[in-house]
PDB file of C-alpha atoms in Angstrom:
ATOM      1  CA  UNK A  15     106.506  84.799 -69.055  1.00 50.00           C
ATOM      2  CA  UNK A  16     105.997  83.340 -72.513  1.00 55.00           C
ATOM      3  CA  UNK A  17     105.880  85.832 -75.422  1.00 54.00           C
ATOM      4  CA  UNK A  18     102.270  85.111 -76.466  1.00 53.00           C
ATOM      5  CA  UNK A  19     100.950  85.555 -72.948  1.00 55.00           C
ATOM      6  CA  UNK A  20     103.034  88.684 -72.318  1.00 56.00           C
ATOM      7  CA  UNK A  21     101.808  90.248 -75.552  1.00 47.00           C
ATOM      8  CA  UNK A  22      98.201  89.353 -74.854  1.00 52.00           C
ATOM      9  CA  UNK A  23      98.417  90.759 -71.353  1.00 53.00           C
ATOM     10  CA  UNK A  24      99.682  94.023 -72.754  1.00 51.00           C
ATOM     11  CA  UNK A  25      96.822  94.163 -75.205  1.00 48.00           C
ATOM     12  CA  UNK A  26      94.374  93.143 -72.484  1.00 48.00           C
ATOM     13  CA  UNK A  27      95.560  95.913 -70.190  1.00 46.00           C
ATOM     14  CA  UNK A  28      94.713  98.388 -72.932  1.00 42.00           C
ATOM     15  CA  UNK A  29      91.219  96.945 -72.953  1.00 43.00           C
ATOM     16  CA  UNK A  30      89.670  94.427 -75.353  1.00 44.00           C
ATOM     17  CA  UNK A  31      88.022  95.742 -78.467  1.00 41.00           C
ATOM     18  CA  UNK A  32      84.231  95.766 -78.132  1.00 42.00           C
ATOM     19  CA  UNK A  33      82.649  93.916 -81.022  1.00 46.00           C
ATOM     20  CA  UNK A  34      79.330  95.024 -82.418  1.00 45.00           C
ATOM     21  CA  UNK A  35      78.534  91.317 -82.433  1.00 62.00           C
ATOM     22  CA  UNK A  36      78.852  91.162 -78.651  1.00 75.00           C
ATOM     23  CA  UNK A  37      76.450  92.200 -75.926  1.00 84.00           C
ATOM     24  CA  UNK A  38      76.993  92.888 -72.220  1.00 89.00           C
ATOM     25  CA  UNK A  39      75.564  90.394 -69.758  1.00 93.00           C
ATOM     26  CA  UNK A  40      75.995  89.993 -66.006  1.00 95.00           C
ATOM     27  CA  UNK A  41      77.402  86.759 -64.707  1.00 95.00           C
ATOM     28  CA  UNK A  42      76.344  85.183 -61.412  1.00 96.00           C
ATOM     29  CA  UNK A  43      79.010  87.176 -59.568  1.00 95.00           C
ATOM     30  CA  UNK A  44      77.497  90.442 -60.796  1.00 95.00           C
ATOM     31  CA  UNK A  45      80.358  91.103 -63.242  1.00 94.00           C
ATOM     32  CA  UNK A  46      79.525  92.638 -66.609  1.00 94.00           C
ATOM     33  CA  UNK A  47      80.925  90.524 -69.449  1.00 95.00           C
ATOM     34  CA  UNK A  48      80.828  91.164 -73.203  1.00 92.00           C
ATOM     35  CA  UNK A  49      79.581  87.914 -74.771  1.00 91.00           C
ATOM     36  CA  UNK A  50      79.292  87.174 -78.479  1.00 86.00           C
ATOM     37  CA  UNK A  51      75.693  87.136 -79.659  1.00 84.00           C
ATOM     38  CA  UNK A  52      76.387  83.839 -81.395  1.00 91.00           C
ATOM     39  CA  UNK A  53      78.856  81.816 -79.319  1.00 94.00           C
ATOM     40  CA  UNK A  54      80.864  79.367 -81.409  1.00 95.00           C
ATOM     41  CA  UNK A  55      83.911  78.420 -79.307  1.00 97.00           C
ATOM     42  CA  UNK A  56      83.656  77.629 -75.592  1.00 98.00           C
ATOM     43  CA  UNK A  57      86.316  76.680 -73.048  1.00 98.00           C
ATOM     44  CA  UNK A  58      85.106  74.971 -69.873  1.00 98.00           C
ATOM     45  CA  UNK A  59      87.132  75.337 -66.672  1.00 98.00           C
ATOM     46  CA  UNK A  60      85.346  72.637 -64.649  1.00 98.00           C
ATOM     47  CA  UNK A  61      83.891  69.133 -65.155  1.00 97.00           C
ATOM     48  CA  UNK A  62      80.448  70.345 -64.036  1.00 97.00           C
ATOM     49  CA  UNK A  63      80.434  73.009 -66.752  1.00 98.00           C
ATOM     50  CA  UNK A  64      81.552  70.521 -69.375  1.00 98.00           C
ATOM     51  CA  UNK A  65      78.678  68.238 -68.415  1.00 98.00           C
ATOM     52  CA  UNK A  66      76.234  71.151 -68.690  1.00 98.00           C
ATOM     53  CA  UNK A  67      77.569  72.027 -72.153  1.00 98.00           C
ATOM     54  CA  UNK A  68      77.144  68.513 -73.456  1.00 98.00           C
ATOM     55  CA  UNK A  69      73.715  68.119 -71.818  1.00 98.00           C
ATOM     56  CA  UNK A  70      72.636  71.227 -73.741  1.00 98.00           C
ATOM     57  CA  UNK A  71      73.864  69.701 -76.976  1.00 97.00           C
ATOM     58  CA  UNK A  72      76.835  72.064 -77.200  1.00 98.00           C
ATOM     59  CA  UNK A  73      79.594  69.488 -77.334  1.00 97.00           C
ATOM     60  CA  UNK A  74      80.568  70.621 -80.822  1.00 97.00           C
ATOM     61  CA  UNK A  75      81.077  74.173 -79.529  1.00 97.00           C
ATOM     62  CA  UNK A  76      83.364  73.016 -76.727  1.00 98.00           C
ATOM     63  CA  UNK A  77      86.970  73.589 -77.830  1.00 98.00           C
ATOM     64  CA  UNK A  78      88.762  73.139 -74.485  1.00 98.00           C
ATOM     65  CA  UNK A  79      88.192  71.354 -71.171  1.00 98.00           C
ATOM     66  CA  UNK A  80      90.183  70.621 -68.011  1.00 98.00           C
ATOM     67  CA  UNK A  81      92.278  67.544 -67.354  1.00 97.00           C
ATOM     68  CA  UNK A  82      89.490  66.243 -65.097  1.00 95.00           C
ATOM     69  CA  UNK A  83      86.639  66.523 -67.603  1.00 97.00           C
ATOM     70  CA  UNK A  84      85.898  62.858 -68.288  1.00 96.00           C
ATOM     71  CA  UNK A  85      82.125  62.880 -68.789  1.00 96.00           C
ATOM     72  CA  UNK A  86      80.488  62.327 -71.182  1.00 97.00           C
ATOM     73  CA  UNK A  87      83.055  60.130 -72.978  1.00 97.00           C
ATOM     74  CA  UNK A  88      83.074  62.572 -75.907  1.00 97.00           C
ATOM     75  CA  UNK A  89      84.614  65.190 -73.579  1.00 98.00           C
ATOM     76  CA  UNK A  90      87.717  63.086 -73.025  1.00 97.00           C
ATOM     77  CA  UNK A  91      89.029  63.776 -76.524  1.00 96.00           C
ATOM     78  CA  UNK A  92      88.718  67.553 -76.284  1.00 98.00           C
ATOM     79  CA  UNK A  93      91.897  69.687 -76.012  1.00 98.00           C
ATOM     80  CA  UNK A  94      93.023  70.082 -72.415  1.00 98.00           C
ATOM     81  CA  UNK A  95      93.657  73.459 -70.764  1.00 98.00           C
ATOM     82  CA  UNK A  96      95.094  72.231 -67.436  1.00 97.00           C
ATOM     83  CA  UNK A  97      93.539  71.665 -64.044  1.00 97.00           C
ATOM     84  CA  UNK A  98      90.529  73.304 -62.407  1.00 96.00           C
ATOM     85  CA  UNK A  99      92.729  75.133 -59.928  1.00 95.00           C
ATOM     86  CA  UNK A 100      95.498  76.014 -62.377  1.00 96.00           C
ATOM     87  CA  UNK A 101      94.380  76.199 -66.018  1.00 97.00           C
ATOM     88  CA  UNK A 102      97.011  77.325 -68.498  1.00 97.00           C
ATOM     89  CA  UNK A 103      96.055  80.821 -69.770  1.00 96.00           C
ATOM     90  CA  UNK A 104      98.312  80.567 -72.814  1.00 96.00           C
ATOM     91  CA  UNK A 105      96.647  77.341 -73.921  1.00 97.00           C
ATOM     92  CA  UNK A 106      93.223  78.907 -73.413  1.00 97.00           C
ATOM     93  CA  UNK A 107      94.264  81.969 -75.396  1.00 96.00           C
ATOM     94  CA  UNK A 108      95.523  79.832 -78.279  1.00 96.00           C
ATOM     95  CA  UNK A 109      92.125  78.123 -78.513  1.00 97.00           C
ATOM     96  CA  UNK A 110      90.564  81.511 -79.346  1.00 95.00           C
ATOM     97  CA  UNK A 111      87.334  81.023 -77.389  1.00 96.00           C
ATOM     98  CA  UNK A 112      84.556  83.568 -77.575  1.00 94.00           C
ATOM     99  CA  UNK A 113      83.315  82.313 -74.193  1.00 97.00           C
ATOM    100  CA  UNK A 114      85.130  80.886 -71.163  1.00 98.00           C
ATOM    101  CA  UNK A 115      82.959  79.316 -68.469  1.00 98.00           C
ATOM    102  CA  UNK A 116      84.182  79.332 -64.857  1.00 98.00           C
ATOM    103  CA  UNK A 117      82.582  78.434 -61.535  1.00 97.00           C
ATOM    104  CA  UNK A 118      82.876  79.582 -57.944  1.00 95.00           C
ATOM    105  CA  UNK A 119      82.981  75.872 -57.032  1.00 90.00           C
ATOM    106  CA  UNK A 120      86.608  75.160 -57.860  1.00 91.00           C
ATOM    107  CA  UNK A 121      88.064  77.920 -60.034  1.00 96.00           C
ATOM    108  CA  UNK A 122      90.194  80.585 -58.382  1.00 96.00           C
ATOM    109  CA  UNK A 123      89.244  84.238 -58.521  1.00 95.00           C
ATOM    110  CA  UNK A 124      92.796  85.034 -59.663  1.00 96.00           C
ATOM    111  CA  UNK A 125      92.241  82.888 -62.745  1.00 96.00           C
ATOM    112  CA  UNK A 126      89.093  84.818 -63.678  1.00 97.00           C
ATOM    113  CA  UNK A 127      90.884  88.149 -63.219  1.00 95.00           C
ATOM    114  CA  UNK A 128      93.809  87.006 -65.395  1.00 96.00           C
ATOM    115  CA  UNK A 129      91.536  85.817 -68.201  1.00 96.00           C
ATOM    116  CA  UNK A 130      89.685  89.108 -67.954  1.00 94.00           C
ATOM    117  CA  UNK A 131      92.973  90.971 -68.404  1.00 94.00           C
ATOM    118  CA  UNK A 132      93.663  88.830 -71.444  1.00 94.00           C
ATOM    119  CA  UNK A 133      90.445  90.100 -72.977  1.00 93.00           C
ATOM    120  CA  UNK A 134      88.757  86.703 -72.824  1.00 96.00           C
ATOM    121  CA  UNK A 135      85.013  86.903 -72.056  1.00 96.00           C
ATOM    122  CA  UNK A 136      84.764  84.834 -68.886  1.00 97.00           C
ATOM    123  CA  UNK A 137      81.339  84.093 -67.408  1.00 97.00           C
ATOM    124  CA  UNK A 138      81.284  82.821 -63.825  1.00 98.00           C
ATOM    125  CA  UNK A 139      78.443  80.672 -62.473  1.00 97.00           C
ATOM    126  CA  UNK A 140      77.647  80.350 -58.788  1.00 95.00           C
ATOM    127  CA  UNK A 141      75.997  76.952 -58.226  1.00 94.00           C
ATOM    128  CA  UNK A 142      75.045  77.245 -54.565  1.00 89.00           C
ATOM    129  CA  UNK A 143      72.480  74.581 -53.706  1.00 90.00           C
ATOM    130  CA  UNK A 144      70.088  73.002 -56.168  1.00 95.00           C
ATOM    131  CA  UNK A 145      68.512  76.346 -57.060  1.00 95.00           C
ATOM    132  CA  UNK A 146      71.973  77.714 -57.846  1.00 95.00           C
ATOM    133  CA  UNK A 147      72.655  74.731 -60.103  1.00 97.00           C
ATOM    134  CA  UNK A 148      69.369  75.252 -61.927  1.00 97.00           C
ATOM    135  CA  UNK A 149      70.216  78.945 -62.355  1.00 97.00           C
ATOM    136  CA  UNK A 150      73.685  78.049 -63.688  1.00 98.00           C
ATOM    137  CA  UNK A 151      72.210  75.732 -66.319  1.00 98.00           C
ATOM    138  CA  UNK A 152      69.694  78.360 -67.393  1.00 98.00           C
ATOM    139  CA  UNK A 153      72.451  80.989 -67.620  1.00 97.00           C
ATOM    140  CA  UNK A 154      74.624  78.795 -69.820  1.00 98.00           C
ATOM    141  CA  UNK A 155      71.606  77.966 -71.939  1.00 97.00           C
ATOM    142  CA  UNK A 156      70.904  81.654 -72.547  1.00 96.00           C
ATOM    143  CA  UNK A 157      74.532  82.343 -73.463  1.00 96.00           C
ATOM    144  CA  UNK A 158      74.432  79.557 -76.033  1.00 96.00           C
ATOM    145  CA  UNK A 159      71.056  80.584 -77.438  1.00 94.00           C
ATOM    146  CA  UNK A 160      69.458  77.430 -76.070  1.00 96.00           C
ATOM    147  CA  UNK A 161      67.162  78.668 -73.268  1.00 96.00           C
ATOM    148  CA  UNK A 162      64.336  76.247 -74.041  1.00 98.00           C
ATOM    149  CA  UNK A 163      66.646  73.242 -73.897  1.00 98.00           C
ATOM    150  CA  UNK A 164      68.089  74.487 -70.599  1.00 98.00           C
ATOM    151  CA  UNK A 165      64.607  74.953 -69.134  1.00 98.00           C
ATOM    152  CA  UNK A 166      63.601  71.454 -70.209  1.00 98.00           C
ATOM    153  CA  UNK A 167      66.734  70.007 -68.576  1.00 98.00           C
ATOM    154  CA  UNK A 168      66.042  71.876 -65.341  1.00 98.00           C
ATOM    155  CA  UNK A 169      62.445  70.631 -65.266  1.00 98.00           C
ATOM    156  CA  UNK A 170      63.625  67.022 -65.640  1.00 98.00           C
ATOM    157  CA  UNK A 171      66.042  67.561 -62.751  1.00 98.00           C
ATOM    158  CA  UNK A 172      63.327  69.158 -60.604  1.00 98.00           C
ATOM    159  CA  UNK A 173      61.054  66.198 -61.289  1.00 97.00           C
ATOM    160  CA  UNK A 174      63.692  63.736 -60.077  1.00 97.00           C
ATOM    161  CA  UNK A 175      64.414  65.810 -56.979  1.00 98.00           C
ATOM    162  CA  UNK A 176      60.718  66.074 -56.137  1.00 97.00           C
ATOM    163  CA  UNK A 177      60.382  62.316 -56.498  1.00 97.00           C
ATOM    164  CA  UNK A 178      63.202  61.794 -53.981  1.00 97.00           C
ATOM    165  CA  UNK A 179      61.552  64.270 -51.593  1.00 97.00           C
ATOM    166  CA  UNK A 180      58.279  62.358 -51.799  1.00 97.00           C
ATOM    167  CA  UNK A 181      60.013  59.033 -51.190  1.00 97.00           C
ATOM    168  CA  UNK A 182      61.739  60.156 -47.964  1.00 97.00           C
ATOM    169  CA  UNK A 183      58.808  62.238 -46.666  1.00 97.00           C
ATOM    170  CA  UNK A 184      57.622  60.981 -43.287  1.00 95.00           C
ATOM    171  CA  UNK A 185      60.863  59.141 -42.526  1.00 96.00           C
ATOM    172  CA  UNK A 186      62.891  60.417 -39.541  1.00 97.00           C
ATOM    173  CA  UNK A 187      66.047  62.286 -40.495  1.00 97.00           C
ATOM    174  CA  UNK A 188      69.210  60.182 -40.301  1.00 97.00           C
ATOM    175  CA  UNK A 189      72.367  61.653 -38.699  1.00 97.00           C
ATOM    176  CA  UNK A 190      75.080  61.269 -41.344  1.00 97.00           C
ATOM    177  CA  UNK A 191      78.791  61.962 -41.680  1.00 95.00           C
ATOM    178  CA  UNK A 192      79.887  62.674 -45.252  1.00 95.00           C
ATOM    179  CA  UNK A 193      83.607  62.000 -45.777  1.00 92.00           C
ATOM    180  CA  UNK A 194      85.077  64.098 -48.577  1.00 90.00           C
ATOM    181  CA  UNK A 195      88.692  63.284 -47.827  1.00 86.00           C
ATOM    182  CA  UNK A 196      90.054  60.584 -45.513  1.00 81.00           C
ATOM    183  CA  UNK A 197      93.351  61.920 -44.209  1.00 79.00           C
ATOM    184  CA  UNK A 198      92.956  64.430 -42.705  1.00 84.00           C
ATOM    185  CA  UNK A 199      89.260  63.748 -42.481  1.00 87.00           C
ATOM    186  CA  UNK A 200      87.402  66.534 -44.307  1.00 91.00           C
ATOM    187  CA  UNK A 201      83.641  66.733 -44.425  1.00 94.00           C
ATOM    188  CA  UNK A 202      80.994  69.123 -45.788  1.00 93.00           C
ATOM    189  CA  UNK A 203      79.674  71.803 -43.468  1.00 91.00           C
ATOM    190  CA  UNK A 204      76.885  74.346 -43.518  1.00 90.00           C
ATOM    191  CA  UNK A 205      76.475  76.217 -46.799  1.00 85.00           C
ATOM    192  CA  UNK A 206      78.054  73.559 -49.004  1.00 89.00           C
ATOM    193  CA  UNK A 207      76.171  71.899 -51.849  1.00 90.00           C
ATOM    194  CA  UNK A 208      76.556  68.546 -50.081  1.00 94.00           C
ATOM    195  CA  UNK A 209      74.929  69.966 -46.957  1.00 94.00           C
ATOM    196  CA  UNK A 210      71.877  71.001 -48.988  1.00 94.00           C
ATOM    197  CA  UNK A 211      71.717  67.593 -50.699  1.00 96.00           C
ATOM    198  CA  UNK A 212      71.824  65.795 -47.336  1.00 97.00           C
ATOM    199  CA  UNK A 213      68.822  67.842 -46.213  1.00 96.00           C
ATOM    200  CA  UNK A 214      66.846  67.009 -49.374  1.00 97.00           C
ATOM    201  CA  UNK A 215      67.769  63.312 -49.063  1.00 98.00           C
ATOM    202  CA  UNK A 216      66.292  63.146 -45.568  1.00 98.00           C
ATOM    203  CA  UNK A 217      69.541  63.292 -43.621  1.00 98.00           C
ATOM    204  CA  UNK A 218      70.910  65.389 -40.789  1.00 97.00           C
ATOM    205  CA  UNK A 219      74.449  66.564 -41.454  1.00 96.00           C
ATOM    206  CA  UNK A 220      76.409  66.016 -38.219  1.00 95.00           C
ATOM    207  CA  UNK A 221      78.957  68.647 -39.346  1.00 94.00           C
ATOM    208  CA  UNK A 222      76.358  71.342 -39.936  1.00 89.00           C
ATOM    209  CA  UNK A 223      77.320  73.115 -36.741  1.00 86.00           C
ATOM    210  CA  UNK A 224      80.735  73.978 -38.150  1.00 85.00           C
ATOM    211  CA  UNK A 225      81.309  77.549 -39.263  1.00 83.00           C
ATOM    212  CA  UNK A 226      83.404  76.228 -42.164  1.00 89.00           C
ATOM    213  CA  UNK A 227      82.087  74.864 -45.442  1.00 87.00           C
ATOM    214  CA  UNK A 228      84.626  72.069 -45.460  1.00 90.00           C
ATOM    215  CA  UNK A 229      85.801  71.478 -41.874  1.00 93.00           C
ATOM    216  CA  UNK A 230      88.350  68.960 -40.694  1.00 93.00           C
ATOM    217  CA  UNK A 231      87.198  66.546 -38.028  1.00 89.00           C
ATOM    218  CA  UNK A 232      89.278  64.567 -35.563  1.00 84.00           C
ATOM    219  CA  UNK A 233      88.354  61.150 -34.194  1.00 81.00           C
ATOM    220  CA  UNK A 234      87.139  62.659 -30.906  1.00 85.00           C
ATOM    221  CA  UNK A 235      84.651  64.885 -32.734  1.00 89.00           C
ATOM    222  CA  UNK A 236      83.401  61.987 -34.860  1.00 88.00           C
ATOM    223  CA  UNK A 237      82.894  59.901 -31.706  1.00 88.00           C
ATOM    224  CA  UNK A 238      80.984  62.774 -30.131  1.00 91.00           C
ATOM    225  CA  UNK A 239      78.518  63.210 -33.011  1.00 92.00           C
ATOM    226  CA  UNK A 240      78.253  59.411 -33.446  1.00 93.00           C
ATOM    227  CA  UNK A 241      76.610  59.309 -36.916  1.00 95.00           C
ATOM    228  CA  UNK A 242      74.066  56.675 -37.808  1.00 96.00           C
ATOM    229  CA  UNK A 243      75.353  56.515 -41.393  1.00 96.00           C
ATOM    230  CA  UNK A 244      78.796  57.307 -42.850  1.00 93.00           C
ATOM    231  CA  UNK A 245      79.004  58.118 -46.551  1.00 95.00           C
ATOM    232  CA  UNK A 246      82.397  57.902 -48.267  1.00 92.00           C
ATOM    233  CA  UNK A 247      82.705  59.992 -51.401  1.00 87.00           C
ATOM    234  CA  UNK A 248      84.957  58.323 -53.926  1.00 73.00           C
ATOM    235  CA  UNK A 249      85.809  59.817 -57.285  1.00 66.00           C
ATOM    236  CA  UNK A 250      84.607  57.987 -60.387  1.00 60.00           C
ATOM    237  CA  UNK A 251      86.231  54.588 -60.647  1.00 56.00           C
ATOM    238  CA  UNK A 252      88.138  55.111 -57.391  1.00 64.00           C
ATOM    239  CA  UNK A 253      85.629  54.412 -54.598  1.00 62.00           C
ATOM    240  CA  UNK A 254      86.759  55.527 -51.164  1.00 67.00           C
ATOM    241  CA  UNK A 255      86.970  52.566 -48.819  1.00 65.00           C
ATOM    242  CA  UNK A 256      86.772  52.622 -45.014  1.00 63.00           C
ATOM    243  CA  UNK A 257      90.364  51.449 -44.693  1.00 63.00           C
ATOM    244  CA  UNK A 258      91.479  54.711 -46.340  1.00 63.00           C
ATOM    245  CA  UNK A 259      90.377  56.650 -43.270  1.00 63.00           C
ATOM    246  CA  UNK A 260      93.210  56.943 -40.770  1.00 59.00           C
ATOM    247  CA  UNK A 261      92.356  55.268 -37.479  1.00 63.00           C
ATOM    248  CA  UNK A 262      89.252  53.663 -38.959  1.00 66.00           C
ATOM    249  CA  UNK A 263      89.815  50.548 -36.857  1.00 62.00           C
ATOM    250  CA  UNK A 264      89.212  52.669 -33.779  1.00 67.00           C
ATOM    251  CA  UNK A 265      85.772  53.674 -35.017  1.00 75.00           C
ATOM    252  CA  UNK A 266      84.147  50.339 -34.238  1.00 80.00           C
ATOM    253  CA  UNK A 267      82.179  51.931 -31.403  1.00 86.00           C
ATOM    254  CA  UNK A 268      80.307  54.199 -33.820  1.00 88.00           C
ATOM    255  CA  UNK A 269      76.666  53.366 -34.513  1.00 91.00           C
ATOM    256  CA  UNK A 270      77.262  53.456 -38.260  1.00 91.00           C
ATOM    257  CA  UNK A 271      80.147  50.991 -38.101  1.00 87.00           C
ATOM    258  CA  UNK A 272      78.407  48.615 -35.714  1.00 88.00           C
ATOM    259  CA  UNK A 273      75.311  48.564 -37.921  1.00 91.00           C
ATOM    260  CA  UNK A 274      77.305  48.140 -41.132  1.00 88.00           C
ATOM    261  CA  UNK A 275      75.979  51.442 -42.475  1.00 92.00           C
ATOM    262  CA  UNK A 276      79.219  52.707 -44.018  1.00 90.00           C
ATOM    263  CA  UNK A 277      78.748  53.160 -47.745  1.00 90.00           C
ATOM    264  CA  UNK A 278      80.798  54.458 -50.660  1.00 89.00           C
ATOM    265  CA  UNK A 279      79.148  56.810 -53.140  1.00 93.00           C
ATOM    266  CA  UNK A 280      80.309  58.082 -56.519  1.00 92.00           C
ATOM    267  CA  UNK A 281      81.696  61.520 -55.689  1.00 91.00           C
ATOM    268  CA  UNK A 282      81.642  62.555 -59.342  1.00 93.00           C
ATOM    269  CA  UNK A 283      77.856  62.498 -59.188  1.00 95.00           C
ATOM    270  CA  UNK A 284      77.697  64.535 -55.994  1.00 94.00           C
ATOM    271  CA  UNK A 285      80.570  66.983 -56.325  1.00 93.00           C
ATOM    272  CA  UNK A 286      79.931  68.170 -59.858  1.00 95.00           C
ATOM    273  CA  UNK A 287      77.254  70.841 -59.821  1.00 95.00           C
ATOM    274  CA  UNK A 288      75.697  69.758 -63.082  1.00 97.00           C
ATOM    275  CA  UNK A 289      72.841  67.663 -64.484  1.00 97.00           C
ATOM    276  CA  UNK A 290      73.994  64.354 -62.971  1.00 97.00           C
ATOM    277  CA  UNK A 291      73.805  65.639 -59.402  1.00 97.00           C
ATOM    278  CA  UNK A 292      70.226  64.354 -59.208  1.00 97.00           C
ATOM    279  CA  UNK A 293      71.614  60.821 -59.700  1.00 96.00           C
ATOM    280  CA  UNK A 294      73.943  61.421 -56.773  1.00 96.00           C
ATOM    281  CA  UNK A 295      71.085  62.765 -54.690  1.00 97.00           C
ATOM    282  CA  UNK A 296      69.011  59.658 -55.325  1.00 97.00           C
ATOM    283  CA  UNK A 297      71.964  57.371 -54.439  1.00 96.00           C
ATOM    284  CA  UNK A 298      72.447  59.336 -51.212  1.00 97.00           C
ATOM    285  CA  UNK A 299      68.750  59.106 -50.313  1.00 98.00           C
ATOM    286  CA  UNK A 300      68.746  55.362 -50.969  1.00 97.00           C
ATOM    287  CA  UNK A 301      71.745  54.965 -48.637  1.00 96.00           C
ATOM    288  CA  UNK A 302      70.032  56.963 -45.891  1.00 97.00           C
ATOM    289  CA  UNK A 303      66.541  55.483 -46.296  1.00 97.00           C
ATOM    290  CA  UNK A 304      66.777  52.088 -48.006  1.00 95.00           C
ATOM    291  CA  UNK A 305      63.243  51.199 -46.872  1.00 95.00           C
ATOM    292  CA  UNK A 306      61.864  54.211 -48.733  1.00 96.00           C
ATOM    293  CA  UNK A 307      63.112  52.891 -52.050  1.00 91.00           C
ATOM    294  CA  UNK A 308      61.806  49.435 -52.925  1.00 77.00           C
ATOM    295  CA  UNK A 309      63.985  47.694 -55.483  1.00 70.00           C
ATOM    296  CA  UNK A 310      61.308  48.157 -58.136  1.00 61.00           C
ATOM    297  CA  UNK A 311      60.815  51.885 -57.473  1.00 62.00           C
ATOM    298  CA  UNK A 312      61.622  54.229 -60.284  1.00 59.00           C
ATOM    299  CA  UNK A 313      61.766  57.974 -60.706  1.00 54.00           C
ATOM    300  CA  UNK A 314      58.752  57.859 -63.001  1.00 47.00           C
ATOM    301  CA  UNK A 315      56.608  56.425 -60.191  1.00 40.00           C
ATOM    302  CA  UNK A 316      53.996  58.942 -59.003  1.00 36.00           C
TER     303      UNK A 316
END
């Protein structure tokens, strides 16, 4: 163990000093965290959190982000603290944040416990479904002293979601397979954010019967559920193509393949539980119900 981390752990085990300039708050996991009344240095442990920070106008407060935080472009130049799954605690410590933001969607519980032992105030959000995402944004806004800006952002997101709901209303639900990973094939099951987005977009998740959030499916199971649409979730500039799915050539009997309804979506928009998820939702709804979205339709249409 490196000297700085070992020393800090020792100090952390004795308990961090409680500043009169800090106040206890409860994060979305029910943990009590001492947060500075005026936050000035924030480390983000997930791309979704980085996007929330910048959307709230707190880019200048953001002193550290993960290797995967690439949006907005201004986030790319921020100091890196490692990956979402394995951030470097010594790097985080050296950045001297007065707030570390973590999420249940990606960060490990062990990481939160370690940062807690280091005496770093670590607030965890729990963005389950759209309501959970709205609550996460509002929580971050309160921590940063920007509740009004957070509320305004949430209302804009709600407006876009409601517009999508109106567009697909009255259209029959479309059975859809959402491919998160091609080999082995991993999809989104009941309780995942993707599952809730599929429902809002007017789809029927064919993997919803799984007891797992992210189940693996074999070819036999895919043939059995026979989706009408297959959505491939690529990441950013790396769209996932059908040929990436092992045995794809054998799927020609599927309704989706025969009808040419296999489509790649930008996974960054759908997998990051932040402000841009409404863009991903609209793209998903357009893929499921193209007739519900005339080329000239816009979110501002009433």
